[in-house]
XYZ file of C-alpha atoms in Angstrom:
537
model
C -114.129 71.000 -66.461
C -110.321 71.622 -65.548
C -109.621 75.245 -65.457
C -106.105 75.421 -63.890
C -103.106 72.953 -63.290
C -100.019 74.008 -61.047
C -97.057 71.604 -61.125
C -94.152 72.269 -58.608
C -90.685 70.196 -58.272
C -92.171 67.452 -60.361
C -89.634 65.674 -62.619
C -88.209 68.200 -64.802
C -90.580 70.672 -64.104
C -89.583 73.183 -61.231
C -92.422 75.596 -61.381
C -95.266 75.538 -63.983
C -98.920 76.708 -64.446
C -101.364 75.892 -67.146
C -105.053 77.737 -67.482
C -106.910 75.539 -69.776
C -110.155 76.732 -71.425
C -113.414 75.155 -72.775
C -113.017 73.447 -76.216
C -110.103 71.573 -77.785
C -106.979 72.242 -75.624
C -103.677 71.162 -77.571
C -100.064 70.457 -76.034
C -97.354 69.998 -78.155
C -93.601 69.895 -77.716
C -90.380 68.206 -79.102
C -89.501 64.748 -78.094
C -88.335 64.536 -74.470
C -89.515 67.935 -73.908
C -91.882 66.724 -70.922
C -95.155 66.300 -72.401
C -95.662 62.883 -70.792
C -94.605 64.500 -67.463
C -97.491 67.062 -67.787
C -100.050 64.043 -68.425
C -98.305 62.068 -65.556
C -99.196 65.229 -63.282
C -102.427 65.376 -64.501
C -102.962 61.893 -63.538
C -101.525 62.040 -60.283
C -104.028 64.913 -59.704
C -106.928 62.747 -61.068
C -106.303 60.212 -58.292
C -103.708 57.939 -59.723
C -100.898 56.090 -57.370
C -98.165 58.458 -56.268
C -94.211 57.387 -57.150
C -91.856 59.525 -55.197
C -89.386 58.809 -57.608
C -91.220 61.959 -59.699
C -89.973 64.461 -57.064
C -87.492 66.870 -58.784
C -84.028 66.460 -57.798
C -83.052 68.295 -54.630
C -86.284 68.909 -53.574
C -87.982 67.653 -50.509
C -91.707 67.588 -52.327
C -93.585 67.752 -55.439
C -96.739 69.560 -55.227
C -99.590 69.126 -58.158
C -102.906 71.173 -57.987
C -105.778 71.309 -60.084
C -108.658 73.625 -59.896
C -111.509 72.137 -61.394
C -115.283 72.559 -61.687
C -118.204 70.132 -61.041
C -121.965 70.634 -61.335
C -121.238 74.472 -61.006
C -119.083 74.034 -57.976
C -115.104 74.659 -57.684
C -112.842 72.446 -56.362
C -109.043 72.869 -55.589
C -107.674 69.435 -55.797
C -103.934 69.195 -54.283
C -101.461 66.270 -54.377
C -98.395 66.383 -52.237
C -95.550 63.892 -52.508
C -92.658 63.784 -50.159
C -89.089 62.250 -50.318
C -90.204 60.604 -46.862
C -92.858 58.586 -48.506
C -95.960 60.460 -47.454
C -98.682 61.147 -49.736
C -101.104 63.803 -49.012
C -104.410 64.235 -50.686
C -106.750 67.535 -50.179
C -109.973 68.605 -51.808
C -110.278 72.382 -50.742
C -107.819 72.528 -48.373
C -109.018 69.412 -46.271
C -107.175 66.089 -46.145
C -109.056 63.587 -47.670
C -108.122 59.535 -48.595
C -107.220 58.563 -52.161
C -110.599 56.883 -52.391
C -112.361 59.976 -51.748
C -110.376 61.782 -54.050
C -110.949 59.162 -56.921
C -114.484 59.381 -56.046
C -114.380 63.138 -57.015
C -112.057 63.267 -59.823
C -114.022 60.303 -61.181
C -116.628 62.500 -62.304
C -114.747 65.432 -63.478
C -112.198 63.927 -66.168
C -111.020 60.720 -68.116
C -107.424 60.222 -69.213
C -107.091 58.088 -72.425
C -103.820 56.563 -73.133
C -101.138 54.501 -71.181
C -103.003 55.481 -67.801
C -105.320 53.356 -65.579
C -108.097 55.552 -64.652
C -110.249 55.526 -67.903
C -113.826 54.902 -66.747
C -114.475 52.980 -70.356
C -112.245 50.270 -68.926
C -114.391 49.856 -66.052
C -116.930 47.175 -66.957
C -119.186 48.131 -63.971
C -119.964 51.417 -65.798
C -120.802 49.865 -68.984
C -124.421 48.889 -68.131
C -124.871 52.387 -66.927
C -123.681 53.909 -70.457
C -126.104 51.428 -72.417
C -128.956 52.937 -70.251
C -127.986 56.475 -70.645
C -127.843 55.721 -74.482
C -131.498 55.309 -74.423
C -132.244 57.204 -71.237
C -135.763 58.277 -72.422
C -137.069 54.737 -72.989
C -134.852 52.709 -70.087
C -134.983 55.209 -67.337
C -138.771 54.832 -66.423
C -138.281 50.997 -66.547
C -135.004 51.228 -64.641
C -136.612 53.250 -61.870
C -139.593 50.908 -61.485
C -137.126 48.061 -60.979
C -135.261 49.849 -58.107
C -138.515 50.721 -56.524
C -139.795 46.977 -56.745
C -136.346 45.810 -55.809
C -136.282 47.821 -52.801
C -139.982 46.938 -51.957
C -139.141 43.196 -52.094
C -135.677 43.523 -50.248
C -137.951 45.571 -47.386
C -140.658 42.849 -47.124
C -138.154 40.012 -47.432
C -136.357 41.587 -44.411
C -139.628 42.093 -42.575
C -140.416 38.512 -43.104
C -136.962 37.275 -41.940
C -137.233 39.320 -39.046
C -140.904 38.120 -38.305
C -140.083 34.785 -38.736
C -136.958 34.793 -36.792
C -139.402 36.396 -33.597
C -142.127 33.887 -34.558
C -139.238 30.928 -34.462
C -138.200 32.344 -30.974
C -141.916 32.788 -30.170
C -142.696 29.290 -31.139
C -140.543 27.828 -28.815
C -141.796 29.717 -25.961
C -145.334 28.805 -27.324
C -144.842 25.226 -26.401
C -144.119 25.768 -22.669
C -147.050 28.771 -22.583
C -149.248 26.135 -24.069
C -148.322 23.717 -21.413
C -148.509 26.085 -18.639
C -151.823 27.240 -19.472
C -153.160 23.893 -20.452
C -152.167 22.918 -16.738
C -153.779 25.876 -15.227
C -157.056 25.387 -17.326
C -157.278 21.434 -16.571
C -157.060 22.193 -12.888
C -160.681 24.107 -13.089
C -159.638 26.462 -10.111
C -162.363 28.596 -8.571
C -161.605 32.161 -6.543
C -161.381 31.499 -2.883
C -161.316 27.556 -3.471
C -158.392 27.059 -1.477
C -159.728 28.893 1.975
C -162.998 26.485 1.518
C -160.816 23.254 1.008
C -158.520 24.466 4.260
C -161.730 24.795 6.380
C -163.010 21.655 5.200
C -159.826 19.781 5.660
C -159.702 21.194 9.340
C -163.486 19.697 9.214
C -162.492 16.145 7.945
C -159.548 16.052 10.180
C -161.959 16.471 13.480
C -165.358 15.334 11.751
C -165.967 12.891 14.454
C -165.728 15.499 17.149
C -167.359 18.200 15.572
C -170.253 15.750 14.681
C -170.586 14.806 18.394
C -170.451 18.555 19.198
C -172.994 19.310 16.864
C -175.005 16.389 17.694
C -175.127 17.211 21.643
C -175.840 20.909 21.131
C -178.740 19.937 18.845
C -180.263 17.260 21.436
C -179.849 20.124 24.110
C -181.687 22.673 22.005
C -184.569 20.535 20.621
C -184.545 17.066 22.454
C -187.769 15.576 23.615
C -186.892 15.816 27.138
C -185.914 19.313 28.999
C -184.682 20.783 25.842
C -184.129 24.512 25.328
C -186.756 25.072 22.799
C -189.489 23.313 25.028
C -188.644 25.235 27.843
C -188.942 28.772 25.562
C -192.117 27.409 24.486
C -193.610 26.653 28.010
C -192.192 30.093 28.864
C -194.034 31.824 26.452
C -197.290 29.862 27.155
C -197.048 30.846 30.589
C -196.742 34.725 29.650
C -199.597 34.417 27.090
C -202.087 33.334 29.808
C -201.384 36.691 31.580
C -200.674 39.036 28.877
C -204.108 40.415 28.477
C -204.199 41.567 32.220
C -200.185 42.548 32.475
C -198.621 44.832 30.038
C -195.227 43.418 31.070
C -196.140 40.223 30.369
C -197.611 41.231 27.016
C -194.015 42.751 26.211
C -192.188 39.817 27.762
C -194.520 37.194 26.011
C -193.683 38.984 22.557
C -189.727 39.005 23.136
C -190.002 35.199 23.933
C -191.940 34.601 21.229
C -189.168 36.409 19.178
C -186.504 34.356 20.936
C -188.278 31.303 20.240
C -188.335 31.888 16.447
C -184.738 32.698 16.442
C -183.894 29.703 18.107
C -185.704 27.558 16.024
C -183.707 29.050 13.179
C -180.366 28.477 15.081
C -181.349 24.894 15.759
C -182.075 24.185 12.318
C -178.554 25.288 11.235
C -176.818 23.141 14.002
C -179.133 19.939 12.380
C -178.024 20.912 9.078
C -174.253 21.115 9.816
C -174.682 18.094 11.828
C -176.483 16.213 8.888
C -173.686 17.525 6.411
C -171.007 15.964 8.229
C -173.158 13.146 8.569
C -173.618 12.583 4.859
C -170.339 14.380 3.186
C -168.657 12.177 0.624
C -165.632 14.163 0.873
C -162.529 12.027 2.110
C -159.723 13.419 3.619
C -157.526 12.093 0.417
C -159.820 13.915 -1.857
C -159.334 17.109 -0.077
C -155.382 16.894 0.598
C -154.881 15.978 -3.135
C -156.760 18.908 -4.158
C -154.860 21.334 -2.079
C -151.762 19.614 -3.004
C -152.657 20.483 -6.687
C -153.600 24.228 -5.781
C -150.165 24.373 -4.025
C -148.180 23.018 -6.843
C -149.826 25.594 -8.975
C -149.358 28.492 -6.597
C -145.380 27.584 -6.360
C -145.151 27.968 -10.051
C -147.648 30.515 -11.116
C -148.609 32.648 -8.463
C -149.204 33.175 -4.613
C -152.971 33.125 -4.795
C -155.668 31.506 -7.144
C -156.339 35.049 -8.557
C -152.753 35.159 -9.710
C -152.925 32.071 -11.042
C -156.072 32.968 -13.084
C -154.612 35.997 -14.101
C -151.132 34.469 -15.319
C -153.414 31.940 -17.354
C -155.445 34.770 -18.941
C -151.839 36.549 -19.955
C -150.863 33.250 -21.335
C -153.820 32.881 -23.568
C -153.513 36.564 -24.551
C -149.335 36.010 -25.434
C -150.137 32.555 -27.514
C -153.179 34.735 -29.206
C -150.323 37.267 -30.552
C -148.002 34.492 -31.535
C -150.709 32.821 -33.855
C -151.670 36.435 -35.434
C -147.901 36.649 -36.049
C -147.811 33.347 -38.015
C -150.868 34.825 -39.868
C -149.277 37.995 -40.685
C -146.493 35.954 -42.240
C -148.647 33.945 -44.392
C -150.155 37.426 -45.670
C -146.390 39.059 -46.182
C -145.581 35.895 -48.108
C -148.267 36.339 -50.548
C -147.193 39.968 -51.255
C -143.699 38.837 -51.432
C -145.075 36.683 -54.225
C -146.965 39.182 -55.625
C -143.984 41.788 -55.679
C -141.206 38.958 -56.808
C -143.422 38.407 -59.785
C -143.803 42.115 -60.873
C -140.207 42.642 -60.289
C -139.270 39.588 -62.592
C -141.720 40.490 -65.640
C -140.424 44.334 -65.440
C -136.644 43.180 -65.094
C -137.161 41.084 -68.118
C -138.681 44.254 -69.957
C -135.913 46.157 -69.022
C -133.363 43.503 -70.294
C -134.906 43.322 -73.454
C -134.758 47.298 -73.877
C -130.949 47.001 -72.832
C -130.462 44.495 -75.683
C -132.154 46.982 -78.165
C -130.394 49.714 -76.703
C -126.859 48.112 -76.880
C -127.374 47.084 -80.481
C -128.153 50.219 -81.620
C -125.165 51.601 -79.725
C -122.818 49.028 -81.154
C -123.960 50.034 -84.783
C -122.856 53.640 -84.062
C -119.774 52.997 -82.575
C -118.789 50.570 -85.309
C -119.381 53.278 -87.641
C -117.180 55.708 -85.661
C -114.292 53.087 -85.744
C -114.669 52.812 -89.271
C -114.226 56.778 -89.697
C -111.077 56.417 -87.424
C -109.528 53.754 -90.227
C -110.617 50.836 -88.057
C -111.809 48.899 -90.995
C -111.222 45.295 -89.539
C -112.457 46.520 -85.784
C -115.492 44.800 -84.622
C -117.264 45.839 -81.351
C -119.698 43.657 -79.470
C -121.574 45.213 -76.254
C -122.360 41.817 -74.304
C -125.389 41.748 -72.082
C -125.535 38.719 -69.461
C -127.758 37.737 -66.551
C -126.335 38.003 -63.210
C -127.525 34.951 -60.532
C -129.440 37.517 -58.477
C -131.397 40.764 -58.736
C -129.799 44.141 -57.977
C -131.756 47.607 -57.832
C -130.236 47.855 -61.090
C -131.827 45.019 -62.630
C -130.202 41.686 -63.277
C -127.929 42.374 -66.363
C -124.497 42.971 -66.844
C -122.672 44.536 -69.729
C -119.232 44.485 -71.154
C -117.922 46.363 -74.149
C -115.934 44.028 -76.141
C -113.688 44.772 -79.346
C -111.580 42.928 -82.089
C -109.011 45.381 -84.086
C -107.856 42.827 -86.198
C -109.369 40.375 -88.821
C -109.363 36.828 -87.157
C -108.881 38.025 -83.536
C -111.449 37.211 -80.947
C -113.654 39.865 -79.274
C -111.626 40.994 -75.994
C -112.679 43.481 -73.297
C -111.606 47.001 -73.859
C -108.893 46.597 -71.084
C -107.211 44.051 -73.019
C -106.281 46.303 -75.923
C -102.260 46.728 -75.557
C -101.516 49.682 -77.725
C -101.606 53.000 -75.825
C -102.267 55.195 -79.236
C -104.803 52.349 -80.405
C -106.610 52.428 -77.317
C -106.880 56.242 -77.286
C -108.452 56.234 -80.859
C -111.116 53.475 -79.636
C -111.656 55.488 -76.622
C -112.409 58.463 -78.985
C -114.948 56.533 -80.991
C -116.608 55.431 -77.982
C -116.387 58.877 -76.804
C -117.998 60.593 -79.705
C -121.167 58.623 -79.181
C -121.284 58.124 -75.285
C -119.838 61.538 -74.309
C -122.766 63.079 -74.615
C -124.502 61.466 -71.631
C -121.780 60.013 -69.720
C -121.381 63.029 -67.421
C -117.532 63.324 -67.641
C -116.793 66.833 -68.403
C -113.060 66.520 -69.216
C -111.431 63.670 -71.424
C -107.769 63.963 -71.658
C -105.692 62.061 -74.579
C -102.426 61.104 -74.440
C -100.895 59.180 -77.608
C -103.985 59.371 -79.518
C -102.026 60.069 -82.701
C -99.540 57.068 -82.206
C -98.821 55.279 -85.379
C -101.251 57.192 -87.817
C -100.567 59.785 -90.222
C -102.441 61.828 -93.057
C -106.160 61.329 -93.501
C -106.158 59.152 -90.600
C -104.649 62.432 -88.354
C -107.167 64.890 -89.773
C -109.929 62.299 -89.012
C -108.821 61.907 -85.485
C -108.472 65.714 -85.379
C -112.102 66.193 -86.741
C -113.686 63.770 -84.073
C -111.668 65.353 -81.188
C -113.015 68.720 -82.465
C -116.432 67.413 -82.704
C -116.524 65.937 -79.065
C -114.913 69.540 -77.781
C -118.291 71.000 -78.623
C -119.855 69.492 -75.618
C -116.476 68.489 -73.647
C -113.573 69.942 -72.926
C -110.613 68.263 -74.198
C -106.880 68.244 -73.596
C -104.573 66.351 -76.005
C -101.196 65.910 -76.284
C -100.034 65.501 -79.967
C -97.169 65.731 -82.503
C -99.185 65.889 -85.385
C -99.874 68.976 -87.019
C -103.172 67.787 -88.542
C -104.494 67.708 -84.839
C -102.481 70.583 -83.488
C -104.374 72.869 -86.261
C -107.463 72.576 -85.053
C -106.961 73.274 -81.537
C -108.934 76.256 -79.864
C -106.007 76.741 -77.380
C -102.539 75.708 -77.924
C -100.053 75.184 -75.411
C -96.011 74.423 -75.839
C -93.754 72.249 -73.326
C -90.440 73.865 -73.648
C -87.506 72.305 -72.149
C -84.325 74.234 -71.252
C -80.918 73.567 -69.481
C -78.869 75.636 -67.278
C -75.652 74.204 -66.458
C -76.188 71.076 -64.356
C -80.202 71.797 -64.425
C -83.265 70.748 -66.637
C -86.351 72.442 -66.535
C -89.647 72.431 -68.486
C -91.990 75.467 -68.747
C -95.322 75.587 -70.432
C -96.211 78.295 -72.634
C -100.008 79.449 -73.770
C -99.630 80.067 -77.947
C -100.684 83.298 -79.295
C -101.946 82.647 -82.712
C -98.733 83.751 -84.366
C -96.666 81.126 -82.134
C -99.266 78.643 -82.736
C -98.629 78.809 -86.750
C -94.855 78.801 -85.818
C -95.215 75.650 -83.813
C -97.619 73.904 -86.746
C -94.776 74.980 -88.875
C -92.276 73.177 -87.147
C -94.429 69.956 -86.582
C -94.650 70.179 -90.137
C -90.964 70.782 -91.361
C -88.852 70.169 -88.187
C -86.291 72.291 -86.332
C -85.834 74.428 -89.843
C -89.154 76.479 -90.041
C -89.252 77.693 -93.857
C -91.616 80.334 -95.208
C -93.261 77.328 -97.208
C -93.920 75.525 -93.702
C -95.547 78.669 -92.296
C -97.694 79.125 -95.248
C -98.837 75.311 -94.923
C -99.118 75.672 -91.543
C -101.653 78.810 -92.060
C -103.441 76.741 -94.828
C -103.870 73.673 -92.124
C -105.334 76.016 -89.772
C -107.645 77.294 -91.829
C -108.860 73.946 -93.607
């Protein structure tokens, strides 16, 4: 609701203020008095493009200030136009962009007439009006569609992100699988490299080592003068006297232990000699195996343990990638399920919208007939878009034909300002209850009408004003007589200066103004009586 309008140095208005009220606010005035200037000022405050040519001659800037209420919050809206071309928008004293201003004012008021900020002319809002008309039926489906759409978008985004990750990982997976297979196929054993190095040393010195073991073995256990035979002879000598000599008994025991230990050592020498004698390993085999291990060390780690640990890590990463692929498959199934639900619910929503549109068409058609648009035809066209949105898949547009034989056209294509205003009045009388716009401003609504049609238009305005604030500029007494609050634009000249002021009329002044509208400048007693009768009608 608009509570107050202040106009300074704008066109022919030097300084004027209006306090608007609830209900039907009527503005009248003589031709050329500045009624259109007031509408232009309100239009500017509501976010229309600025034109510095409206700055009053001799002034450096024009200031339009509007006090309005939306959702129980009061806003002070200011527009300043300067001769230097600067255009400032403010909300509650804070400078804002024009788009920010329009976002707020688009919820506060509509201007219907020759101006371009009419919400009903914006086809992007038509679907919302259809939805609100059958809100109780449509809202649950609309909410469900929005929920499913967001879920579908979310899981699609997750799939795409997971797929991007998987694509990147799959490129790495090929390398990981190659490296893993390369390590596993080598069949490495912990400590194998140290063992091979020792065996390599042996293989390179095999003949020399064999001769050493063989010579040591012969010395230890040869048939002639072996160590073992000497120790055995010593043990036998001591055994003969151990019963008569304590020292001999102790020494015989120690030599017996030496004999068995030496026998064990000699066996080990023999086995080492025999292993060398019967080894099937070739120098080339050992060198080849060490080359394989050293190659893997250069690629994957400094030790065999490092290489095997790296293989375990590769196996784990490959498993994660395989699980990721499985996750995507599960998500694709879920995406399909949500997509089917979205399609089904969206189709149901579309059918409900078509029913709502048909009912709304019928009511608007009746309103147009009441406003003497006998040949008018209205249609609400519901079409499908090429993709889903949170609002479904439908697009709506209000189409109208005002004359027989003319095709249906979008509302924005209607040329006549007065005709447009009356058509908007018909629409607003139906959808005004739920479109959320608190104030409607009508200009030129009486253009080209008179008599009974004027009375019908006035009654429609009065009906709408029970739930919305109406501000209407008119020159017809039938409409002015119905005003809850009446204002008059008065233009006066002082020498070389012209100024327009705005006056809130008393009941007596209202009667006089309506009498003037009835009879012209000469107000007669008959005109005054007719004015009173029209007010009380």
